[in-house]
């Protein structure tokens, strides 16, 4: 993670033609997804806006460009609200993905105003920082209890014993789902987000559709329960709160609950592992990195900048546009590489180096604009709470071997993280 930025040698698995701005790269090559930052550095050096041949799409990596496009209302997360499939030449929905498509139809991540405004307004209040901060004691208690279970052993696989459990438990409790459902929620979520990965196969699609069907059926049973017996939880709030005289439909409630559960833990699980790895590989003193609240916040933001858990956010061109000399037509899809924007040398000095004291601007790991991650305050609170506890409770923490990165690009997380201490 701390190698120098100025590189000239382009590895065999990457082909860059700066003249035509065309790039050839296999997203499933372990040499790439194990260390995507190296490739992002080369793209900034040679071709920050490029056409990825294998993905058949234009990609943007420059910080200012990505930040602008995330907020540019000429681009959106959906297109069918302004044009038909026939107009755009898009294929009809695939029958084997009917359950997945239904669950996504009203997803906060996938819709545009005014529907997005209505749904987000109903949910947003639960995720503002002043409400989220009240969860700190609960997160602390959970982290301490999990560490109690393994601190005497001298070694642990951190993801399964710690990182997997905290985010899913907290978001489930907020929504009103019992703790014991955690393992099943993880299974559904892992299958569901398989739809967004470069390695996606027909088998992955069937698994995602099954997960969507089962996930939705479970959420509908919860909705029925909360209608009969309201509680002090987010699901009850979403069911019984109106916006301009309108309530959420059952389909909207299902989509919103699924996206909150998935987004509320999937990325944070990856980020806990990524952050621990970066800190340990940096050689810097954890006691110094977490010496107080301000230092902790800077450390967490720097790990988010250097090893973001979600790398790509896609947008549809809602009208013809020209961006960085690229002519885009209405209906074209473009991709913004958030993780690469965080490494732009025009924005960050020595961008591939872990420098927790840097103060050069906000990372884009949670996006920007109207689709800025609604769960960002919760994710930040979890990271700022559990990382200091982990390093305080396990002095002398170190890696027990080289961590393996998951083949889940465009997410970025570890297969497992084996640690020792003492």
mmCIF file of C-alpha atoms in Angstrom, residues 7-355:
data_model
loop_
_atom_site.group_PDB
_atom_site.id
_atom_site.type_symbol
_atom_site.label_atom_id
_atom_site.label_comp_id
_atom_site.label_asym_id
_atom_site.label_seq_id
_atom_site.Cartn_x
_atom_site.Cartn_y
_atom_site.Cartn_z
ATOM 1 C CA UNK A 7 5.538 4.271 -11.930
ATOM 2 C CA UNK A 8 6.262 3.843 -15.593
ATOM 3 C CA UNK A 9 6.179 0.089 -16.223
ATOM 4 C CA UNK A 10 2.761 -1.137 -17.335
ATOM 5 C CA UNK A 11 2.174 -4.778 -16.318
ATOM 6 C CA UNK A 12 1.441 -7.465 -18.914
ATOM 7 C CA UNK A 13 -2.220 -7.790 -17.880
ATOM 8 C CA UNK A 14 -2.947 -4.121 -18.678
ATOM 9 C CA UNK A 15 -2.958 -2.425 -22.077
ATOM 10 C CA UNK A 16 -3.332 1.352 -22.270
ATOM 11 C CA UNK A 17 -3.505 3.347 -25.491
ATOM 12 C CA UNK A 18 -3.375 7.034 -24.427
ATOM 13 C CA UNK A 19 -4.007 8.203 -28.031
ATOM 14 C CA UNK A 20 -7.398 6.515 -28.365
ATOM 15 C CA UNK A 21 -7.973 6.361 -24.580
ATOM 16 C CA UNK A 22 -8.774 2.666 -24.866
ATOM 17 C CA UNK A 23 -7.830 0.277 -22.069
ATOM 18 C CA UNK A 24 -7.836 -3.517 -22.067
ATOM 19 C CA UNK A 25 -7.986 -5.126 -18.631
ATOM 20 C CA UNK A 26 -9.489 -8.359 -17.305
ATOM 21 C CA UNK A 27 -11.346 -7.361 -14.132
ATOM 22 C CA UNK A 28 -11.109 -10.951 -12.877
ATOM 23 C CA UNK A 29 -7.339 -11.114 -13.065
ATOM 24 C CA UNK A 30 -6.052 -11.531 -9.469
ATOM 25 C CA UNK A 31 -3.086 -9.307 -10.336
ATOM 26 C CA UNK A 32 -5.633 -6.514 -10.841
ATOM 27 C CA UNK A 33 -8.289 -7.003 -8.171
ATOM 28 C CA UNK A 34 -5.709 -7.922 -5.515
ATOM 29 C CA UNK A 35 -4.059 -4.536 -5.971
ATOM 30 C CA UNK A 36 -6.320 -2.231 -8.008
ATOM 31 C CA UNK A 37 -4.587 0.881 -6.655
ATOM 32 C CA UNK A 38 -1.512 0.088 -8.742
ATOM 33 C CA UNK A 39 -3.639 0.110 -11.915
ATOM 34 C CA UNK A 40 -5.467 3.263 -10.853
ATOM 35 C CA UNK A 41 -2.115 4.965 -10.419
ATOM 36 C CA UNK A 42 -1.136 4.022 -13.961
ATOM 37 C CA UNK A 43 -4.486 5.189 -15.333
ATOM 38 C CA UNK A 44 -4.015 8.581 -13.679
ATOM 39 C CA UNK A 45 -0.551 8.713 -15.191
ATOM 40 C CA UNK A 46 -1.539 7.754 -18.739
ATOM 41 C CA UNK A 47 -5.305 7.887 -19.288
ATOM 42 C CA UNK A 48 -7.618 9.092 -16.473
ATOM 43 C CA UNK A 49 -10.684 9.019 -18.762
ATOM 44 C CA UNK A 50 -10.797 5.811 -20.784
ATOM 45 C CA UNK A 51 -12.937 3.333 -22.694
ATOM 46 C CA UNK A 52 -12.676 -0.067 -20.980
ATOM 47 C CA UNK A 53 -12.873 -2.504 -23.874
ATOM 48 C CA UNK A 54 -13.992 -5.555 -21.892
ATOM 49 C CA UNK A 55 -16.763 -3.559 -20.176
ATOM 50 C CA UNK A 56 -17.683 -1.636 -23.382
ATOM 51 C CA UNK A 57 -18.113 1.570 -21.432
ATOM 52 C CA UNK A 58 -16.437 4.917 -20.666
ATOM 53 C CA UNK A 59 -14.842 5.197 -17.211
ATOM 54 C CA UNK A 60 -13.777 8.305 -15.292
ATOM 55 C CA UNK A 61 -11.122 8.369 -12.560
ATOM 56 C CA UNK A 62 -10.199 12.043 -12.030
ATOM 57 C CA UNK A 63 -11.346 13.414 -8.661
ATOM 58 C CA UNK A 64 -12.894 16.619 -9.984
ATOM 59 C CA UNK A 65 -14.532 14.813 -12.894
ATOM 60 C CA UNK A 66 -16.027 12.064 -10.708
ATOM 61 C CA UNK A 67 -17.170 14.558 -8.066
ATOM 62 C CA UNK A 68 -18.851 16.644 -10.780
ATOM 63 C CA UNK A 69 -20.538 13.690 -12.493
ATOM 64 C CA UNK A 70 -21.953 12.390 -9.202
ATOM 65 C CA UNK A 71 -23.845 15.688 -8.907
ATOM 66 C CA UNK A 72 -24.596 16.319 -12.603
ATOM 67 C CA UNK A 73 -28.367 15.997 -13.139
ATOM 68 C CA UNK A 74 -27.806 15.204 -16.821
ATOM 69 C CA UNK A 75 -26.884 11.757 -15.506
ATOM 70 C CA UNK A 76 -29.026 9.441 -13.398
ATOM 71 C CA UNK A 77 -29.231 6.015 -11.852
ATOM 72 C CA UNK A 78 -32.152 5.053 -14.091
ATOM 73 C CA UNK A 79 -33.136 5.912 -17.650
ATOM 74 C CA UNK A 80 -36.570 4.363 -18.211
ATOM 75 C CA UNK A 81 -38.329 7.294 -16.545
ATOM 76 C CA UNK A 82 -37.334 9.481 -19.529
ATOM 77 C CA UNK A 83 -37.186 6.987 -22.421
ATOM 78 C CA UNK A 84 -38.560 3.567 -23.372
ATOM 79 C CA UNK A 85 -36.556 0.384 -23.858
ATOM 80 C CA UNK A 86 -37.532 0.454 -27.530
ATOM 81 C CA UNK A 87 -36.214 4.016 -27.997
ATOM 82 C CA UNK A 88 -32.913 3.122 -26.349
ATOM 83 C CA UNK A 89 -32.524 -0.305 -27.952
ATOM 84 C CA UNK A 90 -32.402 -1.994 -24.540
ATOM 85 C CA UNK A 91 -33.348 -5.680 -24.241
ATOM 86 C CA UNK A 92 -36.467 -6.750 -22.358
ATOM 87 C CA UNK A 93 -36.013 -7.830 -18.709
ATOM 88 C CA UNK A 94 -34.843 -11.421 -18.317
ATOM 89 C CA UNK A 95 -37.409 -13.799 -16.875
ATOM 90 C CA UNK A 96 -34.929 -15.540 -14.574
ATOM 91 C CA UNK A 97 -34.285 -12.202 -12.800
ATOM 92 C CA UNK A 98 -37.911 -11.238 -12.175
ATOM 93 C CA UNK A 99 -37.633 -11.345 -8.362
ATOM 94 C CA UNK A 100 -34.354 -9.419 -8.346
ATOM 95 C CA UNK A 101 -35.739 -6.767 -10.708
ATOM 96 C CA UNK A 102 -38.840 -6.355 -8.540
ATOM 97 C CA UNK A 103 -36.710 -5.873 -5.426
ATOM 98 C CA UNK A 104 -34.587 -3.289 -7.251
ATOM 99 C CA UNK A 105 -37.511 -1.405 -8.811
ATOM 100 C CA UNK A 106 -37.897 0.981 -5.869
ATOM 101 C CA UNK A 107 -34.326 0.850 -4.530
ATOM 102 C CA UNK A 108 -32.973 4.150 -3.211
ATOM 103 C CA UNK A 109 -29.800 3.394 -5.147
ATOM 104 C CA UNK A 110 -31.610 2.974 -8.446
ATOM 105 C CA UNK A 111 -34.344 5.617 -8.612
ATOM 106 C CA UNK A 112 -34.470 9.314 -9.441
ATOM 107 C CA UNK A 113 -36.582 12.243 -8.172
ATOM 108 C CA UNK A 114 -39.384 12.654 -7.369
ATOM 109 C CA UNK A 115 -39.634 9.008 -6.184
ATOM 110 C CA UNK A 116 -36.109 9.136 -4.746
ATOM 111 C CA UNK A 117 -36.866 12.347 -2.842
ATOM 112 C CA UNK A 118 -39.996 10.848 -1.277
ATOM 113 C CA UNK A 119 -38.323 7.605 -0.170
ATOM 114 C CA UNK A 120 -35.149 9.257 1.044
ATOM 115 C CA UNK A 121 -37.079 11.856 3.046
ATOM 116 C CA UNK A 122 -38.915 9.091 4.903
ATOM 117 C CA UNK A 123 -35.728 7.202 5.750
ATOM 118 C CA UNK A 124 -33.170 9.965 6.108
ATOM 119 C CA UNK A 125 -34.088 11.099 9.614
ATOM 120 C CA UNK A 126 -33.015 7.773 11.114
ATOM 121 C CA UNK A 127 -29.535 8.116 9.610
ATOM 122 C CA UNK A 128 -28.580 11.682 10.496
ATOM 123 C CA UNK A 129 -25.495 11.885 12.693
ATOM 124 C CA UNK A 130 -27.244 13.058 15.873
ATOM 125 C CA UNK A 131 -29.506 9.984 15.847
ATOM 126 C CA UNK A 132 -26.766 7.592 14.822
ATOM 127 C CA UNK A 133 -24.444 8.823 17.589
ATOM 128 C CA UNK A 134 -26.859 7.355 20.156
ATOM 129 C CA UNK A 135 -25.836 3.895 18.907
ATOM 130 C CA UNK A 136 -22.204 4.281 20.036
ATOM 131 C CA UNK A 137 -22.684 2.519 23.424
ATOM 132 C CA UNK A 138 -24.462 -0.383 21.711
ATOM 133 C CA UNK A 139 -21.704 -0.720 19.091
ATOM 134 C CA UNK A 140 -19.077 -0.541 21.842
ATOM 135 C CA UNK A 141 -20.789 -3.250 23.898
ATOM 136 C CA UNK A 142 -21.077 -5.537 20.864
ATOM 137 C CA UNK A 143 -17.415 -5.049 19.862
ATOM 138 C CA UNK A 144 -16.176 -5.676 23.410
ATOM 139 C CA UNK A 145 -18.318 -8.817 23.722
ATOM 140 C CA UNK A 146 -17.069 -10.256 20.429
ATOM 141 C CA UNK A 147 -13.436 -9.628 21.418
ATOM 142 C CA UNK A 148 -14.081 -11.251 24.820
ATOM 143 C CA UNK A 149 -14.825 -14.474 22.913
ATOM 144 C CA UNK A 150 -11.374 -14.680 21.291
ATOM 145 C CA UNK A 151 -8.911 -12.378 23.053
ATOM 146 C CA UNK A 152 -7.440 -15.213 25.127
ATOM 147 C CA UNK A 153 -6.674 -17.333 22.052
ATOM 148 C CA UNK A 154 -3.839 -15.240 20.654
ATOM 149 C CA UNK A 155 -5.122 -15.521 17.094
ATOM 150 C CA UNK A 156 -8.344 -14.944 15.162
ATOM 151 C CA UNK A 157 -9.846 -14.819 11.683
ATOM 152 C CA UNK A 158 -11.199 -11.303 12.109
ATOM 153 C CA UNK A 159 -13.848 -11.194 9.400
ATOM 154 C CA UNK A 160 -15.970 -14.124 10.602
ATOM 155 C CA UNK A 161 -15.425 -13.443 14.332
ATOM 156 C CA UNK A 162 -15.837 -9.651 14.282
ATOM 157 C CA UNK A 163 -16.206 -7.693 11.040
ATOM 158 C CA UNK A 164 -19.083 -9.752 9.602
ATOM 159 C CA UNK A 165 -21.133 -9.520 12.783
ATOM 160 C CA UNK A 166 -21.079 -5.875 13.885
ATOM 161 C CA UNK A 167 -22.522 -4.061 10.828
ATOM 162 C CA UNK A 168 -25.266 -6.601 10.068
ATOM 163 C CA UNK A 169 -26.306 -6.719 13.730
ATOM 164 C CA UNK A 170 -26.537 -2.930 14.017
ATOM 165 C CA UNK A 171 -28.460 -2.277 10.796
ATOM 166 C CA UNK A 172 -30.815 -5.199 11.535
ATOM 167 C CA UNK A 173 -31.530 -3.820 15.017
ATOM 168 C CA UNK A 174 -32.239 -0.372 13.578
ATOM 169 C CA UNK A 175 -34.723 -1.825 11.111
ATOM 170 C CA UNK A 176 -36.255 -4.123 13.716
ATOM 171 C CA UNK A 177 -34.903 -7.551 12.750
ATOM 172 C CA UNK A 178 -33.811 -9.958 15.512
ATOM 173 C CA UNK A 179 -30.079 -10.621 16.020
ATOM 174 C CA UNK A 180 -30.491 -14.336 15.315
ATOM 175 C CA UNK A 181 -31.394 -13.539 11.700
ATOM 176 C CA UNK A 182 -27.866 -12.156 11.141
ATOM 177 C CA UNK A 183 -26.350 -15.268 9.479
ATOM 178 C CA UNK A 184 -29.326 -15.632 7.112
ATOM 179 C CA UNK A 185 -29.229 -11.926 6.222
ATOM 180 C CA UNK A 186 -25.540 -12.313 5.355
ATOM 181 C CA UNK A 187 -26.288 -15.267 3.058
ATOM 182 C CA UNK A 188 -29.052 -13.382 1.254
ATOM 183 C CA UNK A 189 -26.939 -10.254 0.963
ATOM 184 C CA UNK A 190 -23.842 -12.029 -0.408
ATOM 185 C CA UNK A 191 -25.966 -13.754 -3.054
ATOM 186 C CA UNK A 192 -27.881 -10.570 -3.879
ATOM 187 C CA UNK A 193 -24.839 -8.338 -4.424
ATOM 188 C CA UNK A 194 -23.347 -10.999 -6.688
ATOM 189 C CA UNK A 195 -25.312 -9.217 -9.416
ATOM 190 C CA UNK A 196 -22.945 -6.254 -9.204
ATOM 191 C CA UNK A 197 -19.671 -8.144 -9.539
ATOM 192 C CA UNK A 198 -17.497 -8.527 -12.631
ATOM 193 C CA UNK A 199 -17.330 -12.297 -12.043
ATOM 194 C CA UNK A 200 -21.108 -12.640 -12.386
ATOM 195 C CA UNK A 201 -22.231 -15.889 -14.014
ATOM 196 C CA UNK A 202 -25.651 -17.337 -14.868
ATOM 197 C CA UNK A 203 -25.422 -19.323 -11.643
ATOM 198 C CA UNK A 204 -24.762 -16.089 -9.714
ATOM 199 C CA UNK A 205 -27.844 -14.548 -11.343
ATOM 200 C CA UNK A 206 -30.069 -17.442 -10.300
ATOM 201 C CA UNK A 207 -28.647 -17.258 -6.754
ATOM 202 C CA UNK A 208 -29.334 -13.499 -6.614
ATOM 203 C CA UNK A 209 -32.907 -13.991 -7.826
ATOM 204 C CA UNK A 210 -33.562 -16.718 -5.237
ATOM 205 C CA UNK A 211 -32.113 -14.510 -2.522
ATOM 206 C CA UNK A 212 -34.302 -11.600 -3.638
ATOM 207 C CA UNK A 213 -37.405 -13.802 -3.539
ATOM 208 C CA UNK A 214 -36.658 -15.187 -0.066
ATOM 209 C CA UNK A 215 -35.455 -11.820 1.266
ATOM 210 C CA UNK A 216 -38.638 -10.092 0.033
ATOM 211 C CA UNK A 217 -40.888 -12.802 1.485
ATOM 212 C CA UNK A 218 -39.224 -12.418 4.887
ATOM 213 C CA UNK A 219 -39.528 -8.610 4.823
ATOM 214 C CA UNK A 220 -43.230 -8.914 3.938
ATOM 215 C CA UNK A 221 -43.821 -11.043 7.050
ATOM 216 C CA UNK A 222 -42.119 -8.317 9.110
ATOM 217 C CA UNK A 223 -44.255 -5.615 7.484
ATOM 218 C CA UNK A 224 -47.425 -7.534 8.365
ATOM 219 C CA UNK A 225 -46.213 -7.944 11.968
ATOM 220 C CA UNK A 226 -45.402 -4.228 12.338
ATOM 221 C CA UNK A 227 -48.788 -3.239 10.947
ATOM 222 C CA UNK A 228 -50.415 -5.388 13.651
ATOM 223 C CA UNK A 229 -47.948 -4.451 16.395
ATOM 224 C CA UNK A 230 -45.975 -1.225 15.764
ATOM 225 C CA UNK A 231 -42.607 -0.888 17.524
ATOM 226 C CA UNK A 232 -39.914 1.740 17.993
ATOM 227 C CA UNK A 233 -37.921 0.732 14.918
ATOM 228 C CA UNK A 234 -37.169 2.009 11.421
ATOM 229 C CA UNK A 235 -39.529 -0.408 9.658
ATOM 230 C CA UNK A 236 -42.462 0.777 11.768
ATOM 231 C CA UNK A 237 -41.447 4.373 11.045
ATOM 232 C CA UNK A 238 -41.386 3.711 7.287
ATOM 233 C CA UNK A 239 -44.782 1.956 7.374
ATOM 234 C CA UNK A 240 -46.636 4.598 9.385
ATOM 235 C CA UNK A 241 -45.036 7.871 8.251
ATOM 236 C CA UNK A 242 -46.478 9.772 5.330
ATOM 237 C CA UNK A 243 -44.849 12.242 2.947
ATOM 238 C CA UNK A 244 -47.200 14.761 1.324
ATOM 239 C CA UNK A 245 -50.168 12.509 2.040
ATOM 240 C CA UNK A 246 -48.524 9.358 0.644
ATOM 241 C CA UNK A 247 -47.360 6.201 2.427
ATOM 242 C CA UNK A 248 -44.821 3.717 1.102
ATOM 243 C CA UNK A 249 -46.312 0.762 -0.766
ATOM 244 C CA UNK A 250 -45.348 -2.782 0.235
ATOM 245 C CA UNK A 251 -43.049 -3.062 -2.802
ATOM 246 C CA UNK A 252 -41.356 0.206 -1.831
ATOM 247 C CA UNK A 253 -40.980 -0.983 1.770
ATOM 248 C CA UNK A 254 -39.399 -4.255 0.604
ATOM 249 C CA UNK A 255 -36.960 -2.541 -1.777
ATOM 250 C CA UNK A 256 -35.982 0.060 0.816
ATOM 251 C CA UNK A 257 -35.465 -2.505 3.580
ATOM 252 C CA UNK A 258 -33.331 -4.724 1.330
ATOM 253 C CA UNK A 259 -31.134 -1.861 0.158
ATOM 254 C CA UNK A 260 -30.663 -0.609 3.736
ATOM 255 C CA UNK A 261 -29.660 -4.081 4.920
ATOM 256 C CA UNK A 262 -27.279 -4.666 2.012
ATOM 257 C CA UNK A 263 -25.724 -1.204 1.920
ATOM 258 C CA UNK A 264 -25.804 -0.980 5.711
ATOM 259 C CA UNK A 265 -23.349 -3.783 6.265
ATOM 260 C CA UNK A 266 -21.757 -5.166 3.081
ATOM 261 C CA UNK A 267 -19.341 -2.273 2.542
ATOM 262 C CA UNK A 268 -18.574 -1.825 6.255
ATOM 263 C CA UNK A 269 -17.566 -5.479 6.620
ATOM 264 C CA UNK A 270 -15.046 -4.986 3.810
ATOM 265 C CA UNK A 271 -13.874 -1.686 5.246
ATOM 266 C CA UNK A 272 -13.142 -3.027 8.732
ATOM 267 C CA UNK A 273 -10.883 -5.676 7.174
ATOM 268 C CA UNK A 274 -9.311 -3.234 4.698
ATOM 269 C CA UNK A 275 -8.644 -0.675 7.438
ATOM 270 C CA UNK A 276 -7.024 -3.172 9.809
ATOM 271 C CA UNK A 277 -4.810 -4.427 7.002
ATOM 272 C CA UNK A 278 -3.718 -0.926 5.930
ATOM 273 C CA UNK A 279 -2.945 0.113 9.502
ATOM 274 C CA UNK A 280 -0.903 -3.020 10.214
ATOM 275 C CA UNK A 281 0.997 -2.792 6.925
ATOM 276 C CA UNK A 282 1.771 0.890 7.511
ATOM 277 C CA UNK A 283 3.975 0.156 10.518
ATOM 278 C CA UNK A 284 2.532 3.210 12.279
ATOM 279 C CA UNK A 285 1.661 3.034 15.978
ATOM 280 C CA UNK A 286 -2.035 2.213 16.555
ATOM 281 C CA UNK A 287 -1.816 3.984 19.917
ATOM 282 C CA UNK A 288 -0.805 7.147 18.066
ATOM 283 C CA UNK A 289 -3.321 6.692 15.241
ATOM 284 C CA UNK A 290 -6.167 6.373 17.771
ATOM 285 C CA UNK A 291 -4.797 8.711 20.445
ATOM 286 C CA UNK A 292 -7.979 10.806 20.534
ATOM 287 C CA UNK A 293 -11.236 11.309 18.684
ATOM 288 C CA UNK A 294 -9.794 13.691 16.075
ATOM 289 C CA UNK A 295 -6.849 11.392 15.287
ATOM 290 C CA UNK A 296 -9.221 8.430 15.033
ATOM 291 C CA UNK A 297 -11.449 10.267 12.554
ATOM 292 C CA UNK A 298 -8.460 11.225 10.388
ATOM 293 C CA UNK A 299 -7.165 7.638 10.443
ATOM 294 C CA UNK A 300 -10.558 6.223 9.442
ATOM 295 C CA UNK A 301 -10.979 8.755 6.607
ATOM 296 C CA UNK A 302 -7.512 7.948 5.280
ATOM 297 C CA UNK A 303 -8.252 4.207 5.228
ATOM 298 C CA UNK A 304 -11.513 4.988 3.397
ATOM 299 C CA UNK A 305 -9.579 7.079 0.879
ATOM 300 C CA UNK A 306 -6.857 4.498 0.287
ATOM 301 C CA UNK A 307 -8.939 1.297 0.201
ATOM 302 C CA UNK A 308 -12.572 2.140 -0.481
ATOM 303 C CA UNK A 309 -14.927 -0.849 -0.170
ATOM 304 C CA UNK A 310 -17.035 0.050 -3.249
ATOM 305 C CA UNK A 311 -15.098 1.035 -6.347
ATOM 306 C CA UNK A 312 -17.596 1.818 -9.118
ATOM 307 C CA UNK A 313 -20.820 3.815 -9.379
ATOM 308 C CA UNK A 314 -22.626 3.751 -12.727
ATOM 309 C CA UNK A 315 -24.786 6.466 -14.298
ATOM 310 C CA UNK A 316 -27.027 6.746 -17.364
ATOM 311 C CA UNK A 317 -26.739 9.764 -19.659
ATOM 312 C CA UNK A 318 -30.259 11.245 -19.557
ATOM 313 C CA UNK A 319 -29.421 13.567 -22.454
ATOM 314 C CA UNK A 320 -26.598 14.054 -24.943
ATOM 315 C CA UNK A 321 -23.498 15.415 -23.208
ATOM 316 C CA UNK A 322 -19.778 15.919 -23.707
ATOM 317 C CA UNK A 323 -17.502 15.099 -20.774
ATOM 318 C CA UNK A 324 -13.722 15.498 -21.024
ATOM 319 C CA UNK A 325 -13.945 15.379 -24.822
ATOM 320 C CA UNK A 326 -16.089 12.228 -24.793
ATOM 321 C CA UNK A 327 -19.372 12.573 -26.699
ATOM 322 C CA UNK A 328 -22.126 10.693 -24.906
ATOM 323 C CA UNK A 329 -25.605 10.021 -26.245
ATOM 324 C CA UNK A 330 -28.786 9.726 -24.213
ATOM 325 C CA UNK A 331 -28.954 6.125 -23.007
ATOM 326 C CA UNK A 332 -25.183 5.639 -22.757
ATOM 327 C CA UNK A 333 -23.959 4.195 -19.476
ATOM 328 C CA UNK A 334 -20.792 5.513 -17.840
ATOM 329 C CA UNK A 335 -18.851 4.396 -14.783
ATOM 330 C CA UNK A 336 -17.211 6.511 -12.109
ATOM 331 C CA UNK A 337 -14.353 4.813 -10.241
ATOM 332 C CA UNK A 338 -14.717 6.281 -6.753
ATOM 333 C CA UNK A 339 -11.658 4.441 -5.444
ATOM 334 C CA UNK A 340 -9.493 5.823 -8.253
ATOM 335 C CA UNK A 341 -10.782 9.370 -7.722
ATOM 336 C CA UNK A 342 -9.477 9.049 -4.153
ATOM 337 C CA UNK A 343 -5.992 8.467 -5.613
ATOM 338 C CA UNK A 344 -5.867 11.418 -8.022
ATOM 339 C CA UNK A 345 -2.395 12.998 -7.697
ATOM 340 C CA UNK A 346 -3.908 16.367 -8.643
ATOM 341 C CA UNK A 347 -5.939 16.191 -5.429
ATOM 342 C CA UNK A 348 -3.820 14.122 -3.038
ATOM 343 C CA UNK A 349 -0.042 14.234 -2.594
ATOM 344 C CA UNK A 350 1.665 10.802 -2.664
ATOM 345 C CA UNK A 351 -1.820 9.314 -3.162
ATOM 346 C CA UNK A 352 -0.805 5.667 -2.746
ATOM 347 C CA UNK A 353 0.797 6.335 0.634
ATOM 348 C CA UNK A 354 -1.096 5.999 3.922
ATOM 349 C CA UNK A 355 -0.821 9.445 5.534
#
